[in-house]
Short mmCIF file of C-alpha atoms in Angstrom, two decimals:
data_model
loop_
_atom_site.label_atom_id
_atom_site.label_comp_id
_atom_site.label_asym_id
_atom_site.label_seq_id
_atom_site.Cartn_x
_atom_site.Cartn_y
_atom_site.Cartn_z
CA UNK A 10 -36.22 -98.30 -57.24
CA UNK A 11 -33.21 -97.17 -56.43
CA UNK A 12 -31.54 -100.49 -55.43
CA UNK A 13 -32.86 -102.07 -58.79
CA UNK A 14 -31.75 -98.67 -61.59
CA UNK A 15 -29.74 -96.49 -59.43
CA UNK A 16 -32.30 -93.63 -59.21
CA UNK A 17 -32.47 -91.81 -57.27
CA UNK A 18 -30.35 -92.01 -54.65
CA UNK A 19 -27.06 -94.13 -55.89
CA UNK A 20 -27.02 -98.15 -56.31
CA UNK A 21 -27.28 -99.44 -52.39
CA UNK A 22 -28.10 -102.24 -50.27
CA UNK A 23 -29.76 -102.57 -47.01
CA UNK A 24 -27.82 -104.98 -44.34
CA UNK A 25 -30.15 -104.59 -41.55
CA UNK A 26 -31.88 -107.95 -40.07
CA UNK A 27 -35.27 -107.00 -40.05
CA UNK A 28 -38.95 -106.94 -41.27
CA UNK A 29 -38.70 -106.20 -44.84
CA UNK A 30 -40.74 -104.37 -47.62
CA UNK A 31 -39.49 -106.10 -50.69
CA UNK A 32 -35.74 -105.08 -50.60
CA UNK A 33 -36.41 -102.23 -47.68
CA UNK A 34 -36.55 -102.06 -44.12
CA UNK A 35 -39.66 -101.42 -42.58
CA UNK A 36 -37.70 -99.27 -39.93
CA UNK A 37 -36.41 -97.25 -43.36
CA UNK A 38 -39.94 -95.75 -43.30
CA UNK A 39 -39.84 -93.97 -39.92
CA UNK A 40 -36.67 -92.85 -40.54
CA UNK A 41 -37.73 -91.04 -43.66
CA UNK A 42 -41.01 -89.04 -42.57
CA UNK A 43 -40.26 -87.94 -39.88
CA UNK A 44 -36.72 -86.13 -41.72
CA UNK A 45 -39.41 -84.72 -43.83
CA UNK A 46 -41.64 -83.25 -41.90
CA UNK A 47 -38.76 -81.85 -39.69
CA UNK A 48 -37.74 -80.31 -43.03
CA UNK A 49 -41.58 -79.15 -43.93
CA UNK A 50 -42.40 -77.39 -40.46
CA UNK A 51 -39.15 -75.69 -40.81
CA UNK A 52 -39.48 -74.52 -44.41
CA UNK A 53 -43.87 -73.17 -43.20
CA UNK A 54 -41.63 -70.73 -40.37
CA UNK A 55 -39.19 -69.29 -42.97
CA UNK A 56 -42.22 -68.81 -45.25
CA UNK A 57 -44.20 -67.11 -42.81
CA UNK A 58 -41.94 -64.82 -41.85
CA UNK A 59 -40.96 -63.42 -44.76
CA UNK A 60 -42.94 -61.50 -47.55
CA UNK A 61 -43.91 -63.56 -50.19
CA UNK A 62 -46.85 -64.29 -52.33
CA UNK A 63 -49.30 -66.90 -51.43
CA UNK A 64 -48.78 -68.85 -55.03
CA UNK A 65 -45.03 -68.81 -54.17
CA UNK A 66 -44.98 -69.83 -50.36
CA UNK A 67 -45.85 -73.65 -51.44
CA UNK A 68 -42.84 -73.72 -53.61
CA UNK A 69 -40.69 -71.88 -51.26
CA UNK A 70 -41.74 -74.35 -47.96
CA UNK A 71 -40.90 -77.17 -50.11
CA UNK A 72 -37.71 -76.44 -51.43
CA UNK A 73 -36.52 -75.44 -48.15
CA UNK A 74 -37.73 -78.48 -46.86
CA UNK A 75 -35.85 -80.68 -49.07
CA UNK A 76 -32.59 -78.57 -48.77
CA UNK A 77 -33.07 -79.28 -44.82
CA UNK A 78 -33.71 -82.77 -45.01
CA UNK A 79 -30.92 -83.41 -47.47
CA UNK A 80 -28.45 -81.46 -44.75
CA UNK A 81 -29.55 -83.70 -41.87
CA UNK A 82 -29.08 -86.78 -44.09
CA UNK A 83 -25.83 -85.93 -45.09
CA UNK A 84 -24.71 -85.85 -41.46
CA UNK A 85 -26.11 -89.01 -40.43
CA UNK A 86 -25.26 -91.37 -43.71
CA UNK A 87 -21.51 -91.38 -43.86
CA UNK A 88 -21.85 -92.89 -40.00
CA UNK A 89 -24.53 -95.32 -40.79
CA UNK A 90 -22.31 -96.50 -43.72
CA UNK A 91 -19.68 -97.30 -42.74
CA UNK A 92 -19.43 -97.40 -38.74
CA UNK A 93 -22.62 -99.23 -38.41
CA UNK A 94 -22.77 -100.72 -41.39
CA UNK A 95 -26.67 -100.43 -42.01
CA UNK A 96 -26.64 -100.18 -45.88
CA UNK A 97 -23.59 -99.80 -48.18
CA UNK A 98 -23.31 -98.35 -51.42
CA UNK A 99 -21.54 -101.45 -53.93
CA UNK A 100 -19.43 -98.40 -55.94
CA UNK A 101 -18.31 -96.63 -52.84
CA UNK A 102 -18.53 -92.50 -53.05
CA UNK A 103 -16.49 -89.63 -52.11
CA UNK A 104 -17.96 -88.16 -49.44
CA UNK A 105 -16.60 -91.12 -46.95
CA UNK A 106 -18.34 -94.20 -48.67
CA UNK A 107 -21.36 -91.97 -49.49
CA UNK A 108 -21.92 -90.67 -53.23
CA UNK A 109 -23.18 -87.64 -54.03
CA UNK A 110 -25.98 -89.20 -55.44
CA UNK A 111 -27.83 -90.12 -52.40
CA UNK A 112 -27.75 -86.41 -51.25
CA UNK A 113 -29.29 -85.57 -54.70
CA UNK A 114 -31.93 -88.13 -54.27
CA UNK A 115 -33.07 -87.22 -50.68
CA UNK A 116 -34.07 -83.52 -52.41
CA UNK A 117 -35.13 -84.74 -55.27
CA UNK A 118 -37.49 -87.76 -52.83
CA UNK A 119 -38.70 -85.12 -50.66
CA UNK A 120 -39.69 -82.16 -53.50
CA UNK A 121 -41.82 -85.56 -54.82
CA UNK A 122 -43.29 -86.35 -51.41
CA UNK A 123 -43.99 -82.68 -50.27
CA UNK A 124 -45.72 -82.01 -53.75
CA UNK A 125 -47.81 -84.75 -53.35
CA UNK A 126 -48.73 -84.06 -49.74
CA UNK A 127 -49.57 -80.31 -50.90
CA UNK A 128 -51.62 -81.22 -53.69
CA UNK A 129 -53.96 -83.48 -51.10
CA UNK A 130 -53.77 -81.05 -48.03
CA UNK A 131 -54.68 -77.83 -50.19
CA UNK A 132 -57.88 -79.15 -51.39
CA UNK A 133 -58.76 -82.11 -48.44
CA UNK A 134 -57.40 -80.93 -45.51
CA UNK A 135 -58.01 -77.96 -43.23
CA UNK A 136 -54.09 -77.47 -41.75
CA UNK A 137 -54.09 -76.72 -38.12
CA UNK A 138 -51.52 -73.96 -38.30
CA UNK A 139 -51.84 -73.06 -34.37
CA UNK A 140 -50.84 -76.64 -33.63
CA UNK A 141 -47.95 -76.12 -36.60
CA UNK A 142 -46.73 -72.74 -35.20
CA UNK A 143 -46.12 -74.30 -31.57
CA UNK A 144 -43.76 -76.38 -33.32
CA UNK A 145 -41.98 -73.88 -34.95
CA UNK A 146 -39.73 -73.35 -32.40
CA UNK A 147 -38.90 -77.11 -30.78
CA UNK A 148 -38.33 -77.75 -34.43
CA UNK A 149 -35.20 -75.64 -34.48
CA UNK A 150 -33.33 -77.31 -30.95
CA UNK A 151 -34.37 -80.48 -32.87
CA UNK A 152 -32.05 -79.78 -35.66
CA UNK A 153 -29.48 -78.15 -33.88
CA UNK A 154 -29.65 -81.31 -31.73
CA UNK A 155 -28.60 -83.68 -34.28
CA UNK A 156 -25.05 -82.31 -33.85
CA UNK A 157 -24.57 -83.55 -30.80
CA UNK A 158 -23.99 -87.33 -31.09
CA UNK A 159 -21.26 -86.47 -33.68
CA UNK A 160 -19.46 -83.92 -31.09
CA UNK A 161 -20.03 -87.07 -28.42
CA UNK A 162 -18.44 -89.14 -30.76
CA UNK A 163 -15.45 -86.81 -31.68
CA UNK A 164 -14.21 -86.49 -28.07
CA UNK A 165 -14.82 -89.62 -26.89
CA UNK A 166 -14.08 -92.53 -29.74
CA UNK A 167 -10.76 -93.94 -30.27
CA UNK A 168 -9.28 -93.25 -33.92
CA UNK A 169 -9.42 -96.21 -36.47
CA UNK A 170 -9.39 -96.66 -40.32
CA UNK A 171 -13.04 -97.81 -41.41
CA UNK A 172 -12.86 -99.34 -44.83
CA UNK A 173 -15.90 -99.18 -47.26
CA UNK A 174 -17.38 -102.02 -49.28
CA UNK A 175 -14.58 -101.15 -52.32
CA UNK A 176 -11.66 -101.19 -49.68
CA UNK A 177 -10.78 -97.65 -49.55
CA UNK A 178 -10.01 -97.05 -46.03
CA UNK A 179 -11.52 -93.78 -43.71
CA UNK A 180 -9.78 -92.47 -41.20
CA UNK A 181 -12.87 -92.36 -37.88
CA UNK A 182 -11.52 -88.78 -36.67
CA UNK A 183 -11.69 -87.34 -40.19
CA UNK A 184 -14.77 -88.15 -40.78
CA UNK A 185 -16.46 -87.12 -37.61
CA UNK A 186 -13.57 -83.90 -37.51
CA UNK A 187 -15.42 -82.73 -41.04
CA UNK A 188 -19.10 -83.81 -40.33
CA UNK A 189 -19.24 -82.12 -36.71
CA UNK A 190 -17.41 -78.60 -38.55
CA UNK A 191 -20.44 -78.80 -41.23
CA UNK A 192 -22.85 -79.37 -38.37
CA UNK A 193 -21.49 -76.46 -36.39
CA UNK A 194 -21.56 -74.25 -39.54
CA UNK A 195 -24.80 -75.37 -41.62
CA UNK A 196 -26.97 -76.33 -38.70
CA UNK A 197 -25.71 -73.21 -36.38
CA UNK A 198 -26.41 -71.37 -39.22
CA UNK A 199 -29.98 -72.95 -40.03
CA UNK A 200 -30.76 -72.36 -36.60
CA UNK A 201 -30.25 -68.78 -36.71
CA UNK A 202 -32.24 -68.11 -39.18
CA UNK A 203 -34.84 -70.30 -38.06
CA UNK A 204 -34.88 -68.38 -34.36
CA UNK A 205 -35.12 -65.21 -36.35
CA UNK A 206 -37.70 -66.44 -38.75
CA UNK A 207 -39.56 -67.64 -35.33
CA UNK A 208 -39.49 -64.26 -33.54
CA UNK A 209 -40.58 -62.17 -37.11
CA UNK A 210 -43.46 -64.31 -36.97
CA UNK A 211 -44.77 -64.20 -33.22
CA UNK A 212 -44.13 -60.39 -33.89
CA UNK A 213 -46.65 -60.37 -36.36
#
């Protein structure tokens, strides 16, 4: 959809040589749930731990969820752009190849899918929330860990200008100086929270 109209992520294109779905990798696929339910399981601790209404906690978890997932994504993208060159976006984008639309469109993807998902599970599925709440806490080392290839990458590539698909060149160190400062701050910062949220909740 969003290769043919735009929506929702920004007009794109996939360059990877592989089984295709249509216009999409198949590999695009287990890429995307698992984000998601990274984002889910951490948005069902914060819920948990804090006092809120049962009608609300749904809404809560899957907001929280989509703010998570977007965060991770907009780590990852601006590498897979333009270092590896697995999909490129035809108008370029300010935030180093990437528009801002494709950060819009992974919350706005995931709210969909997560609605979906809790409209089924609420009146078809039993959850097994033991099996969720052991998960709680490998779930935030999991997010904190996707920091580290960009730190790996900061202190160990050499420093080149990457160009995107309109010409406008990046410099490397720039890009992973600024993406591994918003990792330290936003995923430190997640994880936090998420440890605290963790330790409210065994308390309980």
């Amino acid at each position: 959809l969003s290769m043919k109209t735009g929506y929702p992520y920004g007009h794109f294109r996939h360059n990877l040589d592989t089984v295709m779905i249509g216009s999409v990798p198949l590999v695009a696929c287990f890429v995307y749930f698992p984000l998601i339910a990274i984002g889910w399981v951490y948005g069902d601790m914060i819920v948990k731990s804090v006092p809120v209404t049962k009608s609300s906690e749904t809404i809560l978890r899957i907001l929280i969820a989509s703010l998570v997932t977007a965060t991770i994504d907009l780590l990852v993208d601006p590498i897979l752009t333009l270092v590896f060159r697995f999909w490129d976006y035809p108008n370029g984008g300010g935030i180093f190849g990437v528009p801002m639309t494709n950060t819009v469109g992974w919350m706005a993807n995931t709210v969909l899918t997560l609605t979906i998902f809790e409209l089924i599970s609420n009146k078809n599925w039993k959850r097994p929330q033991d099996r969720i709440e052991s998960l709680y806490g490998p779930v935030c080392y999991l997010m904190l860990a996707q920091a580290i290839p960009l730190f790996v990458a900061r202190f160990t590539l050499e420093n080149r200008i990457v160009a995107d698909v309109t010409g406008k060149g990046w410099n490397l160190l720039d890009i992973y100086d600024c993406l591994s400062a918003f990792a330290l701050v936003v995923l430190g910062l997640l994880f936090v929270l998420g440890t605290i949220g963790h330790e409210t909740y065994e308390k309980r």
